Amino acid sequence: MDFSLNDEQKQLQRTVRDFAQTEIAPHVMEWDEASRFPSELIPKLAELGLLGIIFPENYGGAGLGYIEYAIAIEELARVDGSVGLIVAAHNSLCTNHIYKFGTEAQRQKYVVPLAQGKKLGCWSLTEPEAGSDAGGTRTTATHSRGGASRTGSGWVLNGAKTFTTNGHYADVCVAMAATDREKGRHGISAFIIEKGTPGFRPGKKENKLGMRASDTSEVVFSDCRVPEENLLGKQGDGFVNSLQVLDGGRISIAALALGMATGAAEAATKYAKERKQFGKPIAEFEGIQFKLADMVTEISAAQLLVYHAAWLADKSNANGGGIRFTRESSMAKLYASEAAVRVANEAVQVFGGYGFIKDYPAEKFYRDVKLCTIGEGTSEIQRLVIARHILGKQ
Ligand SMILES: Cc1cc2nc3c(=O)[nH]c(=O)nc-3n(C[C@H](O)[C@H](O)[C@H](O)COP(=O)(O)OP(=O)(O)OC[C@H]3O[C@@H](n4cnc5c(N)ncnc54)[C@H](O)[C@@H]3O)c2cc1C
């Protein structure tokens, strides 16, 4: 087994690290305090290829795999989790849903500009009444044959989605809606909705504990008419396809957690060497050393799970999608996110009172990282997924 990064992966890591230091680090607190989406960063992320990192070059992407994707998200999140989240929702949720389940025409029309970063994507599954139980989707899509006053047959969407990352800024939205209520989970379909489509608008922007520079919004459909060809995947497969999309998405949330944990641990280590109490650096106290040792051990354990899941995802893609990695991506997301919360908590502790103060980085990691135990399936849901696999129910 060889867990070392190859030269190209090391180069990517250095490039994204430098980018994060120069383009993101100076603005992190300003964006956080103002809860401001960093629009100016989007073309720069596109230029680096990060908005199409996992898609083939002939679809406008960088042609890299999930290991490289995890490395890039980690490096962004090491400096600012919000930027990592913007990139993750765009790549592994919106664009990947179209890439995996779209027709060739949909791939050409949507994946190419999304992967090139000319357009930004969002993905709407969650609803106010359908969170962990996303099978309870209430937004509806009704088939319409068209008529004299209409342009042609298509679908009419009605309802509201909540908690959509990039909701206000996305040019392309993939949303799940019930096309046949009686069929439950198998009556939910996916649709592609373009910004500017009449009846489609972003709603309330959430004011959040953390990840404040990423946009989390309601998305509203009122008699929103989309053409026939905007049905994504087979009718009734939207929910089942979403579960596969989440297999990849959870690796990115795990990498996001890993990046923030690394950032918090590095900040705590640096501070522990500088801060003096009782006449010596606090790093010389065993109580502090044990915290640093636990942080780095948990980060390393999380990293192995994340890279293993990413490696399996790459193997699956190389194999035409034949290998499922649901259990491994859930395990990576569960462990990495919970470990990252513990690491960020201990980082605040190492900073003492200054850990509570916004002039130092620890409090922001502590606030931001909690999202990773919630988004793309809570820790409880990951445990359910893993248990189902252990018990042979899937
Ligand atoms: C910042 C942010 C960004 C997000 N981005 C997106 C996005 O881009 N697109 C999108 O579709 N969604 C997004 N989400 C939504 C996110 O995926 C949901 O919040 C999450 O799945 C949980 O749903 P919920 O909030 O309705 O909680 P609920 O489902 O109401 O859960 C509440 C509590 O009950 C527990 N629970 C629920 N069911 C069970 C069970 N069967 N067994 C044990 N415990 C259970 C949960 O684990 C949790 O602790 C985002 C959320 C946030 C906060």
CSV table of C-alpha atoms in Angstrom, one decimal, residues 246-247 250 326-327 329-335 337 372-389:
chain,number,residue,atom,x,y,z
A,246,LEU,CA,-24.4,12.0,-2.4
A,247,ASP,CA,-21.9,9.1,-2.4
A,250,ARG,CA,-20.0,13.0,1.1
A,326,THR,CA,-21.7,4.3,-0.3
A,327,ARG,CA,-20.4,2.7,2.9
A,329,SER,CA,-18.0,7.6,1.8
A,330,SER,CA,-20.4,7.6,4.7
A,331,MET,CA,-17.7,6.3,7.0
A,332,ALA,CA,-15.3,9.0,5.8
A,333,LYS,CA,-17.9,11.7,6.2
A,334,LEU,CA,-19.0,10.5,9.6
A,335,TYR,CA,-15.6,10.1,11.1
A,337,SER,CA,-16.7,15.5,10.4
A,372,CYS,CA,-19.9,18.9,8.2
A,373,THR,CA,-21.8,16.8,10.7
A,374,ILE,CA,-25.1,18.0,9.2
A,375,GLY,CA,-24.9,18.8,5.5
A,376,GLU,CA,-25.3,16.0,2.9
A,377,GLY,CA,-26.8,13.8,5.6
A,378,THR,CA,-26.3,14.2,9.4
A,379,SER,CA,-24.1,11.9,11.4
A,380,GLU,CA,-27.1,10.0,12.5
A,381,ILE,CA,-28.1,9.3,8.9
A,382,GLN,CA,-24.5,8.3,8.1
A,383,ARG,CA,-24.7,5.8,10.9
A,384,LEU,CA,-28.0,4.4,9.5
A,385,VAL,CA,-26.4,4.1,6.1
A,386,ILE,CA,-23.4,2.2,7.5
A,387,ALA,CA,-25.5,0.0,9.7
A,388,ARG,CA,-27.7,-1.0,6.7
A,389,HIS,CA,-24.6,-2.1,4.9
